[in-house]
Coordinates of C-alpha atoms and ligand atoms in Angstrom, one line a residue:
Chain A
X1 CA 20.1 -1.3 22.9
X2 CA 19.2 -5.9 23.2
X3 CA 21.8 -8.5 23.1
X4 CA 20.4 -12.2 22.7
X5 CA 17.6 -13.5 21.3
X6 CA 14.5 -13.1 22.8
X7 CA 11.4 -14.8 22.4
X8 CA 9.6 -13.0 18.7
X9 CA 7.1 -13.4 17.1
X10 CA 5.7 -11.9 13.8
X11 CA 1.5 -10.8 13.4
X12 CA 1.2 -10.3 10.0
X13 CA -2.5 -9.9 8.1
X14 CA -3.2 -9.3 4.3
X15 CA -5.3 -7.7 2.6
X16 CA -5.9 -9.2 -1.5
X17 CA -7.7 -6.9 -4.2
X18 CA -8.4 -9.5 -6.4
X19 CA -9.7 -8.4 -9.6
X20 CA -13.4 -10.2 -10.9
X21 CA -13.6 -11.9 -14.1
X22 CA -17.3 -10.5 -15.1
X23 CA -17.6 -10.4 -18.5
X24 CA -17.8 -6.0 -18.1
X25 CA -17.2 -3.1 -15.3
X26 CA -18.3 -2.9 -11.9
X27 CA -20.5 0.0 -12.2
X28 CA -21.3 0.7 -15.9
X29 CA -21.7 -1.5 -19.6
X30 CA -17.1 -1.1 -21.0
X31 CA -15.5 -4.9 -21.5
X32 CA -13.3 -5.4 -18.8
X33 CA -10.5 -6.7 -20.8
X34 CA -6.9 -6.5 -20.1
X35 CA -4.7 -5.3 -22.6
X36 CA -6.2 -3.1 -24.6
X37 CA -5.3 -0.7 -26.2
X38 CA -4.8 2.8 -24.4
X39 CA -8.9 4.3 -23.0
X40 CA -10.6 2.7 -25.5
X41 CA -12.8 0.7 -22.7
X42 CA -14.0 3.7 -20.7
X43 CA -17.6 5.8 -21.0
X44 CA -18.8 8.7 -19.7
X45 CA -19.3 6.0 -16.3
X46 CA -15.8 5.1 -15.7
X47 CA -15.0 9.0 -16.8
X48 CA -16.6 10.6 -13.9
X49 CA -18.1 12.7 -16.4
X50 CA -20.3 15.2 -14.0
X51 CA -24.4 14.0 -14.1
X52 CA -24.3 10.2 -14.9
X53 CA -26.3 7.3 -13.3
X54 CA -23.8 4.2 -11.8
X55 CA -25.2 0.5 -12.3
X56 CA -24.1 -2.7 -10.0
X57 CA -22.7 -5.7 -12.1
X58 CA -25.3 -8.9 -11.0
X59 CA -23.1 -11.1 -11.5
X60 CA -19.9 -9.2 -10.1
X61 CA -22.3 -9.4 -7.3
X62 CA -22.7 -13.3 -7.5
X63 CA -18.7 -13.3 -7.8
X64 CA -18.1 -11.8 -5.1
X65 CA -20.8 -13.3 -2.5
X66 CA -20.0 -16.9 -4.1
X67 CA -16.6 -15.7 -2.6
X68 CA -17.2 -14.8 0.6
X69 CA -19.6 -18.0 1.3
X70 CA -16.0 -20.2 0.0
X71 CA -14.3 -18.7 3.0
X72 CA -16.6 -20.1 5.4
X73 CA -18.9 -16.0 6.1
X74 CA -22.0 -15.2 6.7
X75 CA -23.2 -12.7 3.4
X76 CA -25.9 -11.4 1.5
X77 CA -28.2 -9.3 3.9
X78 CA -28.7 -5.5 3.7
X79 CA -25.3 -4.5 1.5
X80 CA -25.2 -0.8 1.1
X81 CA -21.8 1.8 -1.8
X82 CA -19.7 4.4 0.2
X83 CA -17.9 6.7 -1.7
X84 CA -14.5 6.9 -0.6
X85 CA -13.0 10.4 -1.1
X86 CA -9.1 10.5 -2.1
X87 CA -7.1 12.5 -5.0
X88 CA -5.2 10.5 -7.7
X89 CA -4.7 11.2 -11.2
X90 CA -5.8 7.4 -12.1
X91 CA -9.1 7.8 -9.6
X92 CA -11.5 9.6 -12.7
X93 CA -14.5 10.4 -10.3
X94 CA -11.5 11.6 -6.0
X95 CA -13.5 8.5 -4.9
X96 CA -14.0 5.6 -5.1
X97 CA -16.9 3.6 -5.0
X98 CA -16.5 0.7 -2.0
X99 CA -18.5 -0.9 0.8
X100 CA -16.9 1.0 4.3
X101 CA -19.6 -0.5 7.0
X102 CA -22.1 -3.1 5.9
X103 CA -19.6 -5.5 3.4
X104 CA -21.8 -8.1 1.1
X105 CA -18.7 -11.2 3.7
X106 CA -18.4 -11.5 6.8
X107 CA -16.6 -13.0 9.5
X108 CA -15.0 -16.1 7.5
X109 CA -12.1 -19.0 6.9
X110 CA -9.4 -20.6 5.3
X111 CA -7.6 -23.6 5.7
X112 CA -4.6 -23.2 4.1
X113 CA -2.4 -25.9 4.0
X114 CA 1.8 -25.5 4.6
X115 CA 4.1 -27.2 2.9
X116 CA 5.5 -29.0 5.9
X117 CA 1.6 -30.9 5.5
X118 CA 0.4 -29.4 8.1
X119 CA -3.2 -27.3 7.3
X120 CA -3.3 -23.2 9.2
X121 CA -6.5 -21.7 9.3
X122 CA -6.9 -18.4 9.7
X123 CA -9.5 -15.8 10.1
X124 CA -11.1 -13.6 7.3
X125 CA -12.7 -9.9 9.0
X126 CA -13.8 -9.1 5.8
X127 CA -14.4 -9.4 1.7
X128 CA -15.9 -6.3 0.8
X129 CA -16.8 -4.8 -3.1
X130 CA -15.9 -1.9 -4.6
X131 CA -13.7 -0.6 -8.2
X132 CA -10.3 -0.4 -9.8
X133 CA -8.5 3.0 -10.5
X134 CA -6.9 3.0 -13.5
X135 CA -3.4 3.1 -14.6
X136 CA -0.4 6.0 -14.4
X137 CA 2.4 5.2 -17.2
X138 CA 5.8 6.4 -15.7
X139 CA 7.2 6.1 -18.3
X140 CA 8.1 10.3 -19.2
X141 CA 9.8 12.4 -18.1
X142 CA 7.8 15.5 -17.4
X143 CA 5.5 14.3 -17.3
X144 CA 2.2 11.3 -16.8
X145 CA -0.1 8.7 -18.5
X146 CA -3.4 7.5 -17.9
X147 CA -4.8 4.7 -18.7
X148 CA -8.8 4.4 -17.4
X149 CA -9.0 1.3 -19.1
X150 CA -8.5 -0.3 -15.7
X151 CA -10.8 2.6 -13.8
X152 CA -14.0 0.6 -12.6
X153 CA -13.5 -3.0 -13.2
X154 CA -14.7 -4.6 -10.1
X155 CA -12.5 -5.8 -6.9
X156 CA -13.2 -8.0 -4.2
X157 CA -10.6 -6.8 -0.8
X158 CA -10.6 -10.0 1.0
X159 CA -8.7 -9.2 4.8
X160 CA -7.5 -11.1 7.2
X161 CA -7.2 -11.1 10.5
X162 CA -3.7 -11.3 12.0
X163 CA -3.3 -14.8 12.1
X164 CA 0.9 -15.3 10.1
X165 CA 2.9 -15.3 11.9
X166 CA 5.5 -15.8 8.9
X167 CA 6.5 -15.4 5.3
X168 CA 5.9 -18.9 4.5
X169 CA 2.8 -18.4 5.3
X170 CA 2.4 -15.6 3.5
X171 CA 2.9 -16.8 1.4
X172 CA 0.6 -19.8 1.6
X173 CA -2.1 -18.1 2.3
X174 CA -2.3 -15.7 -0.7
X175 CA -1.3 -19.0 -3.0
X176 CA -4.7 -20.4 -1.7
X177 CA -6.5 -17.9 -2.4
X178 CA -4.9 -18.2 -5.3
X179 CA -6.0 -21.1 -5.5
X180 CA -10.5 -20.7 -4.2
X181 CA -10.5 -17.8 -7.0
X182 CA -9.7 -19.5 -9.8
X183 CA -11.3 -22.3 -8.7
X184 CA -14.8 -20.9 -8.1
X185 CA -14.6 -18.8 -11.2
X186 CA -14.3 -15.4 -9.5
X187 CA -11.4 -14.6 -11.0
X188 CA -8.4 -15.6 -13.5
X189 CA -5.7 -14.3 -10.8
X190 CA -3.0 -14.0 -13.6
X191 CA -0.9 -12.3 -11.7
X192 CA 0.9 -10.5 -14.4
X193 CA -1.9 -9.2 -15.7
X194 CA -2.2 -7.2 -12.5
X195 CA -5.6 -9.6 -11.0
X196 CA -4.2 -10.5 -7.5
X197 CA -2.6 -8.3 -5.4
X198 CA -1.3 -8.3 -1.6
X199 CA -1.2 -5.4 0.5
X200 CA 0.8 -7.4 4.2
X201 CA 0.3 -6.1 7.6
X202 CA 3.1 -6.3 9.5
X203 CA 4.9 -6.2 13.1
X204 CA 6.3 -8.1 16.1
X205 CA 4.8 -9.1 19.0
X206 CA 8.2 -9.5 21.0
X207 CA 8.5 -10.5 24.9
X208 CA 12.6 -9.7 26.5
X209 CA 13.2 -9.7 30.2
X210 CA 9.6 -10.7 31.7
X211 CA 8.0 -7.7 29.0
X212 CA 5.3 -8.4 25.7
X213 CA 6.4 -5.4 23.1
X214 CA 5.1 -4.0 20.5
X215 CA 6.7 -2.7 16.7
X216 CA 4.5 -0.3 14.7
X217 CA 2.2 -2.0 12.4
X218 CA 4.4 -0.8 8.7
X219 CA 1.7 -2.3 5.9
X220 CA 3.0 -2.1 3.0
X221 CA 1.6 -0.9 -0.7
X222 CA 0.3 -2.9 -3.8
X223 CA 2.4 -6.1 -4.1
X224 CA 1.9 -8.6 -6.2
X225 CA 3.7 -11.7 -6.7
X226 CA 4.4 -14.5 -4.0
X227 CA 7.6 -13.8 -4.2
X228 CA 7.4 -10.1 -3.7
X229 CA 5.0 -10.2 -0.7
X230 CA 7.1 -13.8 1.0
X231 CA 10.0 -10.7 0.8
X232 CA 8.7 -7.8 2.2
X233 CA 7.4 -9.5 4.8
X234 CA 10.9 -11.8 5.5
X235 CA 12.6 -8.0 5.2
X236 CA 10.1 -6.3 7.8
X237 CA 10.5 -8.9 10.2
X238 CA 13.8 -8.9 10.3
X239 CA 13.9 -4.3 9.9
X240 CA 11.4 -4.3 12.6
X241 CA 13.8 -7.5 15.4
X242 CA 16.6 -4.9 14.5
X243 CA 14.6 -1.7 15.6
X244 CA 13.3 -2.4 18.3
X245 CA 17.0 -3.7 19.9
X246 CA 18.7 -0.3 19.3
X247 CA 15.6 1.4 20.6
X248 CA 12.7 -1.6 22.5
X249 CA 11.5 2.1 24.2
X250 CA 10.9 3.6 21.7
X251 CA 10.0 1.8 17.9
X252 CA 6.8 1.0 19.9
X253 CA 2.9 0.6 18.3
X254 CA 2.3 2.7 21.2
X255 CA 4.6 6.3 19.9
X256 CA 4.5 4.9 16.4
X257 CA 1.0 3.3 15.3
X258 CA 1.1 3.0 11.9
X259 CA 3.0 3.0 8.8
X260 CA 2.6 2.8 5.5
X261 CA 6.2 1.8 3.1
X262 CA 6.5 0.7 -0.6
X263 CA 8.6 -2.1 -2.1
X264 CA 11.8 -1.9 -4.1
X265 CA 11.6 -5.0 -6.1
X266 CA 15.3 -4.5 -7.4
X267 CA 17.2 -3.8 -3.9
X268 CA 14.7 -6.3 -2.6
X269 CA 13.8 -4.3 0.8
X270 CA 11.0 -2.2 2.0
X271 CA 11.9 1.4 1.2
X272 CA 9.3 4.2 4.0
X273 CA 6.9 6.4 1.7
X274 CA 6.9 9.8 3.1
X275 CA 3.5 10.3 4.2
X276 CA 0.9 13.1 3.4
X277 CA -0.6 14.2 6.8
X278 CA -4.8 13.5 5.4
X279 CA -3.8 10.4 3.7
X280 CA -6.4 8.3 5.8
X281 CA -8.3 11.0 5.6
X282 CA -11.4 9.5 3.1
X283 CA -14.3 10.7 4.1
X284 CA -16.5 8.2 3.7
X285 CA -19.7 8.1 2.9
X286 CA -22.7 6.3 1.5
X287 CA -22.9 6.4 -2.1
X288 CA -26.5 8.6 -3.4
X289 CA -26.3 6.9 -7.0
X290 CA -25.8 3.7 -6.1
X291 CA -29.5 1.4 -3.8
X292 CA -28.9 -1.2 -1.6
X293 CA -28.6 -4.6 -2.1
X294 CA -30.3 -7.1 -0.3
X295 CA -29.6 -10.7 -1.1
X296 CA -32.4 -13.8 -0.2
X297 CA -32.1 -16.4 1.3
X298 CA -33.5 -18.3 -1.4
X299 CA -31.2 -15.9 -3.8
X300 CA -28.3 -16.4 -1.2
X301 CA -29.0 -20.3 -1.5
X302 CA -29.0 -20.7 -5.4
X303 CA -24.9 -19.2 -5.1
X304 CA -24.5 -21.1 -2.7
X305 CA -25.5 -24.4 -4.6
X306 CA -22.7 -23.2 -7.4
X307 CA -19.6 -23.6 -4.8
X308 CA -19.6 -27.4 -4.4
X309 CA -17.2 -28.6 -3.7
X310 CA -13.8 -27.2 -2.7
X311 CA -9.6 -27.6 -3.4
X312 CA -9.0 -29.1 0.0
X313 CA -11.9 -31.1 0.3
X314 CA -11.8 -32.2 -3.5
X315 CA -7.2 -33.5 -3.1
X316 CA -8.6 -35.2 0.3
X317 CA -11.3 -37.4 -1.8
X318 CA -8.8 -38.3 -4.4
X319 CA -6.6 -39.1 -2.1
X320 CA -9.1 -41.7 -0.1
X321 CA -11.4 -43.0 -3.0
X322 CA -9.0 -42.7 -5.6
X323 CA -5.9 -44.6 -3.1
X324 CA -4.0 -41.2 -5.0
X325 CA -0.2 -40.2 -3.4
X326 CA -1.2 -36.8 -2.1
X327 CA 1.7 -35.2 -4.4
X328 CA -0.6 -36.8 -7.2
X329 CA -3.6 -35.1 -5.3
X330 CA -2.4 -32.1 -5.7
X331 CA -1.2 -31.5 -8.8
X332 CA -4.7 -32.4 -9.8
X333 CA -6.4 -30.2 -7.9
X334 CA -5.1 -27.0 -8.9
X335 CA -7.5 -25.5 -10.8
X336 CA -11.6 -27.5 -11.1
X337 CA -11.1 -28.1 -14.7
X338 CA -8.4 -30.8 -14.5
X339 CA -10.0 -32.2 -11.6
X340 CA -13.5 -33.1 -13.8
X341 CA -12.0 -34.5 -16.2
X342 CA -10.2 -37.3 -14.2
X343 CA -12.8 -37.2 -12.2
X344 CA -15.5 -37.7 -16.1
X345 CA -13.1 -40.7 -17.0
X346 CA -13.5 -42.4 -13.3
X347 CA -17.4 -41.8 -13.7
X348 CA -17.2 -43.5 -17.9
X349 CA -15.5 -46.5 -15.8
X350 CA -12.3 -45.6 -16.7
X351 CA -9.0 -46.6 -13.8
X352 CA -8.9 -43.8 -11.4
X353 CA -4.4 -44.7 -11.4
X354 CA -3.9 -44.6 -15.1
X355 CA -6.8 -41.9 -16.0
X356 CA -3.5 -39.9 -13.8
X357 CA -0.4 -41.5 -15.0
X358 CA -2.4 -40.0 -18.2
X359 CA -3.5 -36.0 -17.7
X360 CA 0.2 -36.2 -14.6
X361 CA 2.8 -37.7 -17.7
X362 CA 1.1 -36.3 -21.4
X363 CA -1.1 -34.1 -20.1
X364 CA 1.1 -32.1 -17.9
X365 CA 3.5 -32.0 -19.8
X366 CA 1.8 -30.6 -22.3
X367 CA 0.7 -27.4 -20.1
X368 CA 4.3 -27.5 -19.3
X369 CA 5.8 -26.4 -22.9
X370 CA 1.9 -24.5 -23.2
X371 CA 2.1 -22.7 -20.3
X372 CA -1.6 -23.5 -18.5
X373 CA -3.8 -25.9 -16.6
X374 CA -4.1 -29.7 -17.8
X375 CA -8.0 -29.1 -18.6
X376 CA -7.3 -26.8 -21.3
X377 CA -4.6 -28.6 -24.1
X378 CA -7.7 -29.9 -25.4
X379 CA -8.4 -33.2 -23.7
X380 CA -12.3 -34.9 -23.1
X381 CA -13.1 -36.6 -21.3
X382 CA -14.2 -39.8 -23.5
X383 CA -11.1 -39.2 -24.7
X384 CA -9.5 -40.1 -21.2
X385 CA -11.6 -42.8 -20.2
X386 CA -11.6 -44.5 -23.7
X387 CA -7.1 -44.7 -23.3
X388 CA -6.7 -46.2 -19.4
X389 CA -9.5 -48.6 -20.6
X390 CA -6.8 -49.6 -23.5
X391 CA -4.8 -49.4 -21.0
X392 CA -6.1 -51.4 -18.5
X393 CA -7.3 -54.5 -21.2
X394 CA -3.4 -54.4 -22.4
X395 CA -4.6 -52.8 -25.3
X396 CA -2.4 -50.4 -26.1
X397 CA 0.7 -50.1 -24.2
X398 CA 2.3 -47.2 -22.4
X399 CA 4.8 -45.8 -25.0
X400 CA 2.3 -46.1 -27.9
X401 CA -0.6 -45.2 -26.0
X402 CA 1.5 -41.6 -24.7
X403 CA 2.0 -40.9 -29.3
X404 CA -2.4 -41.2 -29.2
X405 CA -2.5 -39.1 -26.5
X406 CA -0.4 -36.4 -28.2
X407 CA -2.6 -37.3 -31.3
X408 CA -6.1 -36.7 -29.3
X409 CA -5.4 -33.6 -28.3
X410 CA -4.7 -32.2 -31.2
X411 CA -7.2 -33.7 -33.4
X412 CA -10.3 -34.1 -31.3
X413 CA -10.1 -37.6 -32.2
X414 CA -10.7 -41.2 -30.6
X415 CA -7.9 -42.8 -29.3
X416 CA -9.4 -46.1 -30.7
X417 CA -9.7 -45.6 -34.2
X418 CA -6.0 -43.1 -33.8
X419 CA -4.6 -46.8 -32.2
X420 CA -5.4 -48.5 -35.3
X421 CA -4.1 -45.8 -37.9
X422 CA -1.2 -45.9 -36.6
X423 CA -0.4 -48.6 -35.7
X424 CA -0.4 -49.0 -32.4
X425 CA -2.7 -51.1 -30.8
X426 CA -0.8 -54.0 -28.9
X427 CA -1.6 -57.2 -30.7
X428 CA -3.4 -59.6 -28.0
X429 CA -3.3 -62.7 -30.1
X430 CA -2.0 -65.5 -28.7
X431 CA -0.3 -67.2 -31.2
X432 CA 1.6 -64.8 -32.8
X433 CA 3.0 -63.5 -28.9
X434 CA 4.0 -67.4 -28.2
X435 CA 6.5 -67.2 -31.5
X436 CA 8.1 -64.2 -30.7
X437 CA 8.3 -65.7 -26.8
X438 CA 9.8 -69.2 -28.6
X439 CA 12.1 -67.6 -31.1
X440 CA 13.6 -65.3 -27.5
X441 CA 14.2 -68.4 -25.6
X442 CA 15.5 -70.4 -29.1
X443 CA 18.2 -67.2 -29.0
X444 CA 19.3 -66.8 -25.9
X445 CA 19.8 -70.0 -24.1
X446 CA 21.6 -68.9 -21.9
X447 CA 19.0 -66.0 -20.2
X448 CA 16.5 -68.6 -20.4
X449 CA 19.2 -70.8 -17.8
X450 CA 19.4 -67.6 -15.1
X451 CA 16.3 -67.0 -15.2
X452 CA 15.7 -71.7 -14.3
X453 CA 18.7 -71.5 -11.7
X454 CA 16.9 -68.6 -10.2
X455 CA 19.4 -66.7 -7.2
X456 CA 20.6 -63.5 -8.0
X457 CA 20.4 -63.2 -12.2
X458 CA 17.2 -64.1 -11.9
X459 CA 15.7 -60.4 -12.3
X460 CA 17.4 -59.4 -14.5
X461 CA 17.6 -62.3 -17.1
X462 CA 13.7 -63.1 -17.1
X463 CA 13.6 -58.4 -18.1
X464 CA 15.9 -58.8 -20.6
X465 CA 13.7 -61.8 -22.5
X466 CA 10.1 -59.5 -21.7
X467 CA 12.4 -56.8 -23.5
X468 CA 14.0 -59.0 -26.6
X469 CA 10.6 -59.8 -26.6
X470 CA 9.0 -56.9 -26.6
X471 CA 12.1 -55.7 -29.6
X472 CA 10.6 -58.6 -32.2
X473 CA 7.6 -56.7 -31.5
X474 CA 8.5 -53.3 -32.6
X475 CA 6.7 -53.0 -28.9
X476 CA 3.0 -54.1 -30.0
X477 CA 3.3 -57.5 -28.2
X478 CA 0.3 -56.8 -25.1
X479 CA 2.9 -56.6 -22.3
X480 CA 1.4 -58.5 -19.6
X481 CA 0.6 -61.7 -21.8
X482 CA 3.8 -61.5 -23.0
X483 CA 5.2 -61.3 -19.1
X484 CA 2.7 -64.4 -18.4
X485 CA 3.5 -66.6 -21.3
X486 CA 7.2 -66.1 -20.1
X487 CA 7.0 -67.4 -16.9
X488 CA 4.3 -70.5 -17.2
X489 CA 7.3 -71.7 -20.4
X490 CA 10.3 -70.8 -17.7
X491 CA 9.1 -72.7 -15.3
X492 CA 6.4 -71.2 -12.5
X493 CA 7.9 -68.2 -13.1
X494 CA 10.3 -65.5 -11.3
X495 CA 9.4 -63.7 -7.5
Chain B
X1 CA -22.0 31.5 19.1
X2 CA -18.0 30.3 17.4
X3 CA -17.6 30.0 14.4
X4 CA -19.0 26.0 13.2
X5 CA -15.8 25.9 10.8
X6 CA -12.8 27.5 11.3
X7 CA -10.1 28.6 8.8
X8 CA -7.6 25.8 10.3
X9 CA -10.7 23.4 8.9
X10 CA -11.4 25.5 5.6
X11 CA -7.4 25.0 5.0
X12 CA -7.5 21.2 5.3
X13 CA -10.2 20.8 2.9
X14 CA -9.3 22.8 0.4
X15 CA -5.5 21.2 0.2
X16 CA -8.3 17.6 0.1
X17 CA -10.1 18.6 -3.3
X18 CA -6.5 19.7 -4.6
X19 CA -9.0 23.6 -4.1
X20 CA -5.9 26.8 -3.9
X21 CA -7.4 28.9 -2.0
X22 CA -6.4 33.0 -1.2
X23 CA -6.2 33.3 2.2
X24 CA -9.1 36.1 1.8
X25 CA -10.9 32.7 0.4
X26 CA -10.8 31.0 3.5
X27 CA -12.1 33.4 6.0
X28 CA -15.7 34.2 3.3
X29 CA -15.2 30.2 2.7
X30 CA -15.0 30.0 6.9
X31 CA -18.8 31.6 7.2
X32 CA -21.0 30.5 4.2
X33 CA -19.2 26.8 4.7
X34 CA -21.3 27.6 8.6
X35 CA -23.5 29.2 7.6
X36 CA -25.6 26.0 5.7
X37 CA -23.8 23.7 8.9
X38 CA -25.9 26.0 11.2
X39 CA -28.4 25.7 8.3
X40 CA -28.8 21.8 8.3
X41 CA -28.0 21.3 11.5
X42 CA -32.2 22.3 12.5
X43 CA -33.4 18.8 11.6
X44 CA -30.9 18.0 15.3
X45 CA -33.7 19.1 16.9
X46 CA -35.7 16.7 15.4
X47 CA -36.1 13.3 17.9
X48 CA -34.8 10.2 16.6
X49 CA -34.4 8.0 18.9
X50 CA -35.6 4.5 18.4
X51 CA -36.1 5.2 14.3
X52 CA -33.7 2.9 12.7
X53 CA -30.2 4.5 10.5
X54 CA -31.1 5.3 7.1
X55 CA -28.6 4.0 4.6
X56 CA -30.3 5.9 1.3
X57 CA -32.4 8.2 0.9
X58 CA -34.1 6.1 -2.5
X59 CA -36.1 3.3 -1.0
X60 CA -35.3 1.4 -3.9
X61 CA -33.2 -2.4 -3.4
X62 CA -31.2 -3.9 -6.3
X63 CA -31.0 -2.1 -8.9
X64 CA -28.7 -4.3 -10.5
X65 CA -26.9 -4.4 -14.7
X66 CA -26.6 -7.8 -16.9
X67 CA -23.4 -8.2 -17.2
X68 CA -22.9 -8.3 -21.0
X69 CA -21.3 -5.5 -22.7
X70 CA -22.7 -2.6 -24.1
X71 CA -20.7 0.0 -25.9
X72 CA -17.3 2.5 -24.8
X73 CA -17.0 6.5 -26.1
X74 CA -13.8 5.8 -28.3
X75 CA -10.5 7.4 -27.3
X76 CA -10.8 10.6 -30.0
X77 CA -14.0 10.6 -27.7
X78 CA -12.7 10.3 -24.0
X79 CA -10.2 12.4 -24.5
X80 CA -12.0 14.8 -26.2
X81 CA -11.9 17.1 -22.8
X82 CA -8.6 16.4 -22.2
X83 CA -7.0 19.6 -21.1
X84 CA -3.6 17.8 -22.3
X85 CA -3.1 14.4 -24.5
X86 CA 0.2 12.3 -25.1
X87 CA -1.4 9.5 -27.7
X88 CA -3.7 7.9 -26.7
X89 CA -3.8 9.2 -22.8
X90 CA -4.0 11.6 -21.0
X91 CA -0.9 13.5 -19.7
X92 CA -0.9 15.4 -16.4
X93 CA 1.7 16.8 -14.4
X94 CA 4.4 14.3 -14.0
X95 CA 3.1 12.0 -10.6
X96 CA 6.5 10.6 -8.5
X97 CA 5.1 8.5 -5.9
X98 CA 4.3 5.3 -8.7
X99 CA 2.4 3.2 -5.4
X100 CA 0.2 1.8 -8.9
Ligands
ZN1 ZN1 -17.6 2.5 -18.6

């Protein structure tokens, strides 16, 4: 039993399975679609019938390479397929087509933004293509139901080096990966649909009394949410620390090597899994039914040209070029299309900050109500640009702009036409505004006095008079004009 | 010469393939598999120094299909050969390990 506080360093590597966003499966042309009736998207190839010939999906190959390039991997070149043999009812061929020794992507890295604003670099060992298995349905007492719609759906397995040192970092890494694959259009990466799944490998390096101890590596299988991933890593760090304390010499990597554990979502704990003694005897061998692929420089460059600006680069640009706060820049770079809207509006001459206010104001509110990205609410670049310009030119005030925003995404109409039709355009007529201003001054002598005297009450009184004018105009007066005129009339303005 | 595939290895391979073997079959298959290995082992006599390992027997590369959906089977066709079904699911003996 070890007392006191030894120096515990968690060592975590992560395998992430990502379902690629293709129209068809990896080796046959059955639809790759979630939620269809059981066994309706199957054919002799993905059912594992004898004598069939699988043919590789070009799009899946290119998406895999695209992700690899964005992860700074060496990608392409010569690559081949292998059979990984194991028996399970959701695997109709009794082998999975995967890549063993020549993966399509190797040796990369990703920059992971952490909560404290720091950026952590995590190395990528490899990313390879393989096919997904079907689904076992365990809701019957006496048998298991098998749906093979998912069998053969293209997967990219991304394997990190053990560079992750806490549950928070594991979560941040997984979120960065989700953002990246969505960004690239490589995967929808929807948790509920099982598009992205995590398998962390966890052990501890413990320095105590001048010695370094290594605990056995535990692989936690099939985690389906960020929450489960973070909780499983945190649980393992605690459990392994306790086990090591109880028996520092026995609970070691040398003596116990590697174990698999499952995750119990109800107890929020990892649980021991009985090891089938031959579980890891996969008997890989080259897949004879599939020709190897060779992705030359020209092809690789054409894929590279589709990668474009990555989320962290764009976030940095928004802070530097548009002067956005970190929080706003971050919110706008969760996906590609939302930032494309902003960039499009700015290119069309709109002010970045006014465009951002519209996107992160009503845009984010509507997206939140609908549970979608801002880019998916039906807003066009031209609409955003025009409304932002109207705001900048004082043709409309913020409250009216919010109303126009809601109306224009519903009907795809031009914001100026909507504002005119709804009577939401600001009144800019100098004569009309002067009338309202003069009336407000006449009606409120004590506020006028407070402003003229200066001092503590000045600011509040000025705001009150502004409010009176806006009220008289029923919110339609161009606010900047009202302010300028009030300042002029009350003598040199207030600071 | 000792047999290349002994009884223990035959049982291991059978278990991986979920094949049940009677004791007398273990001996038979061990002898047959060893004979096959001996026959193929003839290839080991060739000198392959300086020859690149081959990934595939056919010299084809990049046999790829476009990502456009074709026709799938109807569930009834897909399940036609299933020994047991439960609605449109294949029904198999209860799986205890539900790591999927
Ligand atoms: Zn199919």
